[in-house]
Structures are given as structure tokens and as C-alpha cells.
Amino acid sequence: SVSQFFHILGSVDQQRGCCEVADGKFEITIYTSCCNATKGIYYYTTYDNHQITAVDMRKENLDASQLIRYPIITTGEVRWQNK
């Protein structure tokens, strides 16, 4: 499953503070992604947003001459259960 994929890759994430590459600069895992080639869905998470975001590539005209791009969603959301 997609969720399982991200759990597995989470075991090798670079957390800020673990690997200093320069004075005050740290290596981090900026994003993690996978693609379901059968369904045409691209999934990703970012360092600051662990919620899985999906892009359905079949909803786009992939034969178009223009590049299709989406801003990366880096802000995490909290889902309230009692509000």
C-alpha cells in the first residue's frame, strides 16, 4: 500500500540535526515520493508535511506541449476529531 511505502522509507529519512554538512547547515530528506504507474497517481510527502499528497496524472493532458507543475504542499494540517 502507499501508506506502507512511506512507513518503510521513513526509516531512512535524514532528520535535521543528524548530519551537519557545513556550520549550521544540515542534510535533510526534503521529500519522499512514489508513483502508481497502473493508476497514474504520483504521491509525495515533504519534510514539514507528512500527510500524503496525491496528483492524478490521468486528469491532465499529458500530450500537451506545456509543462504541468504543481506547487509542493509543505504546510502540514491537523485534522481535528472533536471540533
Tab-separated table of C-alpha atoms in Angstrom:
chain	number	residue	atom	x	y	z
A	1	SER	CA	0.000	0.000	0.000
A	2	VAL	CA	1.010	3.620	-0.403
A	3	SER	CA	0.974	4.142	3.353
A	4	GLN	CA	3.298	1.173	3.876
A	5	PHE	CA	5.721	2.570	1.271
A	6	PHE	CA	6.067	5.832	3.191
A	7	HIS	CA	6.469	3.982	6.507
A	8	ILE	CA	9.334	1.944	5.047
A	9	LEU	CA	11.128	4.961	3.580
A	10	GLY	CA	10.634	6.831	6.859
A	11	SER	CA	13.202	4.500	8.398
A	12	VAL	CA	15.954	6.114	6.304
A	13	ASP	CA	14.829	9.775	6.473
A	14	GLN	CA	17.547	12.296	7.256
A	15	GLN	CA	16.330	14.325	10.238
A	16	ARG	CA	17.548	17.897	10.697
A	17	GLY	CA	20.412	17.918	13.168
A	18	CYS	CA	21.761	14.436	12.426
A	19	CYS	CA	24.195	15.226	9.604
A	20	GLU	CA	25.887	18.627	9.604
A	21	VAL	CA	27.287	19.405	6.144
A	22	ALA	CA	28.525	22.922	6.959
A	23	ASP	CA	28.491	25.161	10.002
A	24	GLY	CA	24.810	25.322	10.963
A	25	LYS	CA	23.668	23.569	7.751
A	26	PHE	CA	22.159	20.107	7.955
A	27	GLU	CA	21.300	17.446	5.420
A	28	ILE	CA	17.587	16.535	5.448
A	29	THR	CA	15.201	14.472	3.362
A	30	ILE	CA	13.322	17.244	1.528
A	31	TYR	CA	10.647	14.975	0.100
A	32	THR	CA	9.759	11.329	-0.467
A	33	SER	CA	7.697	10.176	-3.437
A	34	CYS	CA	6.331	7.198	-5.303
A	35	CYS	CA	4.136	6.582	-8.316
A	36	ASN	CA	1.413	4.052	-9.017
A	37	ALA	CA	2.127	3.524	-12.711
A	38	THR	CA	-1.041	1.464	-13.200
A	39	LYS	CA	-3.337	4.213	-11.898
A	40	GLY	CA	-1.165	7.160	-12.967
A	41	ILE	CA	-1.057	8.649	-9.470
A	42	TYR	CA	2.029	10.393	-8.065
A	43	TYR	CA	2.281	10.529	-4.248
A	44	TYR	CA	4.621	12.575	-2.076
A	45	THR	CA	5.326	13.792	1.445
A	46	THR	CA	7.676	16.593	2.486
A	47	TYR	CA	9.927	17.185	5.466
A	48	ASP	CA	7.412	19.575	7.043
A	49	ASN	CA	4.215	17.862	5.836
A	50	HIS	CA	3.910	14.136	6.479
A	51	GLN	CA	0.378	13.970	5.077
A	52	ILE	CA	0.436	12.056	1.779
A	53	THR	CA	-0.394	14.325	-1.167
A	54	ALA	CA	-1.519	12.809	-4.476
A	55	VAL	CA	-1.601	14.063	-8.063
A	56	ASP	CA	-3.738	12.102	-10.540
A	57	MET	CA	-1.785	12.395	-13.780
A	58	ARG	CA	-4.704	10.989	-15.786
A	59	LYS	CA	-6.636	14.185	-15.085
A	60	GLU	CA	-4.044	16.112	-17.084
A	61	ASN	CA	-3.401	16.309	-20.803
A	62	LEU	CA	-0.048	14.547	-20.871
A	63	ASP	CA	0.278	15.157	-24.619
A	64	ALA	CA	0.205	18.939	-24.155
A	65	SER	CA	3.247	20.975	-25.133
A	66	GLN	CA	3.162	22.960	-21.868
A	67	LEU	CA	4.866	21.659	-18.748
A	68	ILE	CA	2.417	20.797	-15.970
A	69	ARG	CA	3.601	21.650	-12.482
A	70	TYR	CA	2.150	21.910	-9.023
A	71	PRO	CA	3.478	23.782	-6.009
A	72	ILE	CA	4.745	21.390	-3.350
A	73	ILE	CA	2.493	21.494	-0.287
A	74	THR	CA	4.884	21.913	2.627
A	75	THR	CA	2.464	23.092	5.311
A	76	GLY	CA	1.108	20.294	7.442
A	77	GLU	CA	-2.516	20.171	8.511
A	78	VAL	CA	-4.058	18.944	11.741
A	79	ARG	CA	-7.309	17.009	11.375
A	80	TRP	CA	-9.465	17.683	14.423
A	81	GLN	CA	-11.794	14.926	15.543
A	82	ASN	CA	-13.712	16.800	18.214
A	83	LYS	CA	-14.331	20.271	16.755
